[in-house]
mmCIF file of C-alpha atoms in Angstrom:
data_model
loop_
_atom_site.group_PDB
_atom_site.id
_atom_site.type_symbol
_atom_site.label_atom_id
_atom_site.label_comp_id
_atom_site.label_asym_id
_atom_site.label_seq_id
_atom_site.Cartn_x
_atom_site.Cartn_y
_atom_site.Cartn_z
ATOM 1 C CA MET T 1067 123.019 81.558 122.381
ATOM 2 C CA ASP T 1068 124.766 81.473 118.920
ATOM 3 C CA ILE T 1069 128.078 82.514 120.126
ATOM 4 C CA ILE T 1070 127.871 79.426 122.955
ATOM 5 C CA LEU T 1071 127.129 77.101 120.174
ATOM 6 C CA ILE T 1072 129.904 78.602 117.830
ATOM 7 C CA ILE T 1073 132.426 78.225 120.268
ATOM 8 C CA ILE T 1074 131.296 74.537 121.190
ATOM 9 C CA ALA T 1075 131.549 73.748 117.498
ATOM 10 C CA ALA T 1076 135.226 75.072 117.486
ATOM 11 C CA LEU T 1077 135.904 72.992 120.343
ATOM 12 C CA PHE T 1078 134.608 70.078 118.303
ATOM 13 C CA MET T 1079 136.831 70.901 115.409
ATOM 14 C CA LEU T 1080 139.599 70.885 117.637
ATOM 15 C CA LEU T 1081 138.513 67.386 119.086
ATOM 16 C CA GLY T 1082 138.352 66.404 115.819
ATOM 17 C CA ILE T 1083 142.014 67.121 114.692
ATOM 18 C CA LEU T 1084 143.310 65.338 117.861
ATOM 19 C CA GLY T 1085 140.705 62.555 117.009
ATOM 20 C CA SER T 1086 142.960 62.090 113.858
ATOM 21 C CA PHE T 1087 145.675 60.886 116.244
ATOM 22 C CA LEU T 1088 143.886 59.216 119.263
ATOM 23 C CA PRO T 1089 142.240 55.893 118.229
ATOM 24 C CA VAL T 1090 139.616 56.770 121.256
ATOM 25 C CA LEU T 1091 137.930 59.534 119.109
ATOM 26 C CA PRO T 1092 136.590 59.404 116.007
ATOM 27 C CA GLY T 1093 138.422 62.292 114.044
ATOM 28 C CA PRO T 1094 136.801 63.446 110.768
ATOM 29 C CA ILE T 1095 133.223 62.656 112.580
ATOM 30 C CA THR T 1096 133.873 64.703 115.673
ATOM 31 C CA SER T 1097 134.885 67.675 113.317
ATOM 32 C CA TRP T 1098 131.816 66.789 111.326
ATOM 33 C CA ILE T 1099 129.686 67.684 114.858
ATOM 34 C CA GLY T 1100 131.161 70.745 115.013
ATOM 35 C CA LEU T 1101 129.949 71.621 111.372
ATOM 36 C CA LEU T 1102 126.513 70.362 112.280
ATOM 37 C CA ILE T 1103 126.439 72.508 115.620
ATOM 38 C CA ILE T 1104 126.987 75.545 113.749
ATOM 39 C CA HIS T 1105 123.939 74.566 111.599
ATOM 40 C CA PHE T 1106 121.777 74.775 114.372
ATOM 41 C CA THR T 1107 122.885 78.732 114.674
ATOM 42 C CA ASP T 1108 120.893 81.667 113.484
ATOM 43 C CA ALA T 1109 124.243 83.720 112.756
ATOM 44 C CA ILE T 1110 125.666 80.872 110.247
ATOM 45 C CA PRO T 1111 123.103 79.013 107.821
ATOM 46 C CA MET T 1112 124.593 75.655 106.612
ATOM 47 C CA ASN T 1113 122.906 73.941 103.396
ATOM 48 C CA VAL T 1114 121.685 70.508 104.246
ATOM 49 C CA THR T 1115 123.132 68.935 101.085
ATOM 50 C CA PHE T 1116 126.378 70.132 102.438
ATOM 51 C CA LEU T 1117 126.253 68.508 105.856
ATOM 52 C CA ILE T 1118 124.959 65.145 104.218
ATOM 53 C CA ILE T 1119 128.099 65.297 101.825
ATOM 54 C CA THR T 1120 130.558 65.999 104.603
ATOM 55 C CA PHE T 1121 128.891 63.506 106.892
ATOM 56 C CA ILE T 1122 129.310 60.794 104.035
ATOM 57 C CA ILE T 1123 133.153 61.635 103.640
ATOM 58 C CA ALA T 1124 133.302 61.556 107.508
ATOM 59 C CA ALA T 1125 131.642 57.989 107.541
ATOM 60 C CA ILE T 1126 133.707 56.495 104.324
ATOM 61 C CA ILE T 1127 137.256 57.783 106.184
ATOM 62 C CA TRP T 1128 135.876 56.373 109.548
ATOM 63 C CA VAL T 1129 135.117 52.930 107.985
ATOM 64 C CA LEU T 1130 138.579 53.392 106.117
ATOM 65 C CA ASP T 1131 140.476 53.998 109.330
ATOM 66 C CA TYR T 1132 139.590 50.175 110.214
ATOM 67 C CA VAL T 1133 140.352 48.699 106.793
ATOM 68 C CA ILE T 1134 143.588 50.377 105.852
ATOM 69 C CA PRO T 1135 145.956 49.158 108.655
ATOM 70 C CA ALA T 1136 144.524 45.801 108.334
ATOM 71 C CA ILE T 1137 145.239 45.662 104.514
ATOM 72 C CA GLY T 1138 148.707 46.872 105.463
ATOM 73 C CA THR T 1139 149.202 44.362 108.125
ATOM 74 C CA LYS T 1140 147.888 41.877 105.886
ATOM 75 C CA ARG T 1141 149.599 42.716 102.871
ATOM 76 C CA PHE T 1142 153.134 42.702 104.747
ATOM 77 C CA GLY T 1143 152.210 39.071 106.558
ATOM 78 C CA GLY T 1144 150.925 40.461 109.867
ATOM 79 C CA SER T 1145 148.365 39.375 112.371
ATOM 80 C CA LYS T 1146 145.970 41.045 114.505
ATOM 81 C CA TYR T 1147 148.710 40.958 117.224
ATOM 82 C CA GLY T 1148 150.326 43.549 115.055
ATOM 83 C CA MET T 1149 147.415 45.762 114.802
ATOM 84 C CA VAL T 1150 146.719 45.780 118.608
ATOM 85 C CA GLY T 1151 150.463 46.644 119.167
ATOM 86 C CA THR T 1152 150.469 49.218 116.825
ATOM 87 C CA THR T 1153 147.419 51.028 118.639
ATOM 88 C CA ILE T 1154 148.814 50.276 122.297
ATOM 89 C CA GLY T 1155 152.352 51.350 120.633
ATOM 90 C CA LEU T 1156 150.580 54.794 119.415
ATOM 91 C CA ILE T 1157 148.912 55.474 122.767
ATOM 92 C CA VAL T 1158 152.505 54.920 124.412
ATOM 93 C CA GLY T 1159 154.075 56.833 121.892
ATOM 94 C CA LEU T 1160 151.585 59.867 122.501
ATOM 95 C CA LEU T 1161 152.037 59.597 126.355
ATOM 96 C CA SER T 1162 155.841 59.488 126.226
ATOM 97 C CA PRO T 1163 157.935 62.666 126.616
ATOM 98 C CA ILE T 1164 160.497 61.275 123.745
ATOM 99 C CA PRO T 1165 160.339 63.300 120.317
ATOM 100 C CA GLY T 1166 158.799 61.359 117.396
ATOM 101 C CA GLY T 1167 156.841 58.890 120.008
ATOM 102 C CA ILE T 1168 153.910 59.406 117.903
ATOM 103 C CA ILE T 1169 155.839 57.778 114.847
ATOM 104 C CA ILE T 1170 158.181 55.346 116.803
ATOM 105 C CA GLY T 1171 155.506 53.753 119.127
ATOM 106 C CA PRO T 1172 153.238 52.470 116.441
ATOM 107 C CA PHE T 1173 156.273 50.722 114.659
ATOM 108 C CA VAL T 1174 157.660 49.202 118.310
ATOM 109 C CA GLY T 1175 154.214 48.144 119.384
ATOM 110 C CA ALA T 1176 153.733 46.450 116.152
ATOM 111 C CA LEU T 1177 156.925 44.752 116.286
ATOM 112 C CA ILE T 1178 156.286 43.429 119.743
ATOM 113 C CA GLY T 1179 152.956 42.394 118.905
ATOM 114 C CA GLU T 1180 154.193 40.318 115.804
ATOM 115 C CA LEU T 1181 157.023 38.859 118.109
ATOM 116 C CA ILE T 1182 154.298 37.789 120.843
ATOM 117 C CA ASN T 1183 152.630 36.139 117.910
ATOM 118 C CA LYS T 1184 155.695 33.944 117.742
ATOM 119 C CA ASN T 1185 156.793 35.090 114.502
ATOM 120 C CA ASP T 1186 160.546 35.127 113.433
ATOM 121 C CA SER T 1187 162.247 38.706 114.127
ATOM 122 C CA LYS T 1188 162.389 39.313 110.183
ATOM 123 C CA THR T 1189 158.602 38.405 109.481
ATOM 124 C CA ALA T 1190 157.937 40.465 112.470
ATOM 125 C CA VAL T 1191 159.843 43.567 111.283
ATOM 126 C CA LYS T 1192 157.998 43.097 107.760
ATOM 127 C CA ALA T 1193 154.620 42.852 109.446
ATOM 128 C CA ALA T 1194 155.280 45.544 111.875
ATOM 129 C CA PHE T 1195 156.025 47.721 108.692
ATOM 130 C CA GLY T 1196 153.083 46.863 107.059
ATOM 131 C CA SER T 1197 150.880 47.747 110.350
ATOM 132 C CA PHE T 1198 153.213 50.998 110.621
ATOM 133 C CA ILE T 1199 152.649 52.026 106.940
ATOM 134 C CA GLY T 1200 148.672 51.523 107.339
ATOM 135 C CA PHE T 1201 148.531 53.385 110.404
ATOM 136 C CA ILE T 1202 150.372 56.209 109.339
ATOM 137 C CA THR T 1203 148.238 56.402 106.144
ATOM 138 C CA SER T 1204 144.856 56.423 107.757
ATOM 139 C CA THR T 1205 145.805 58.750 110.148
ATOM 140 C CA PHE T 1206 146.966 61.082 107.511
ATOM 141 C CA LEU T 1207 143.700 60.704 105.724
ATOM 142 C CA LYS T 1208 141.615 61.246 108.825
ATOM 143 C CA PHE T 1209 143.967 64.456 109.909
ATOM 144 C CA ILE T 1210 143.659 65.947 106.319
ATOM 145 C CA VAL T 1211 139.636 65.546 106.256
ATOM 146 C CA ALA T 1212 139.650 67.053 109.863
ATOM 147 C CA LEU T 1213 141.755 70.013 108.744
ATOM 148 C CA ILE T 1214 139.512 70.213 105.536
ATOM 149 C CA PHE T 1215 136.383 70.492 108.025
ATOM 150 C CA LEU T 1216 138.264 73.061 110.261
ATOM 151 C CA GLY T 1217 138.672 75.397 107.294
ATOM 152 C CA LEU T 1218 135.289 74.709 106.043
ATOM 153 C CA TYR T 1219 134.039 75.833 109.821
ATOM 154 C CA ILE T 1220 136.477 78.963 109.693
ATOM 155 C CA GLY T 1221 135.452 79.871 105.894
ATOM 156 C CA LYS T 1222 131.874 79.745 107.072
ATOM 157 C CA LEU T 1223 132.648 81.714 110.120
ATOM 158 C CA TYR T 1224 134.364 84.125 108.237
ATOM 159 C CA GLU T 1225 131.909 84.361 105.455
ATOM 160 C CA TYR T 1226 129.019 85.310 107.905
ATOM 161 C CA SER T 1227 130.818 87.526 110.499
ATOM 162 C CA GLN T 1228 132.501 89.718 107.976
ATOM 163 C CA PRO T 1229 129.410 92.339 108.151
ATOM 164 C CA LEU T 1230 130.266 92.833 111.820
ATOM 165 C CA PHE T 1231 133.450 93.974 111.391
ATOM 166 C CA ASN T 1232 132.704 96.547 108.416
ATOM 167 C CA ILE T 1233 132.370 100.153 109.745
#
């Protein structure tokens, strides 16, 4: 049963990394669920304090994921249309076969959103840039935290599986 839980936890870790880029999945929280799952194994003991601290970090990043793009958009004079456009542009960019779609998509989406909001092109480009910067910042933070959680998972797995490989 422990091996099954370890594999499921690994899947949650990978989903957490994907969730850093996909707006549907909360990346760090999904990765944290992977850490929680290995807590329930007998093979890898986890400290409850460690789980609480990592959960607080995941929750803070989850909240910041909504705040940072809004701050970037507002700071550069954008609207909700720009933020919605950024999200739609991200999804289209992820699904498109063009190289760099994940970077181009959010910017173009924000620009279209601002133009739909009847902003002039100069204001729309400025707001799209702000929305894009906010999106990139929050995505980067989520990705880094998900990678750190993956590193903690691998470290714990390595630490407690080491006796199995010693001859």
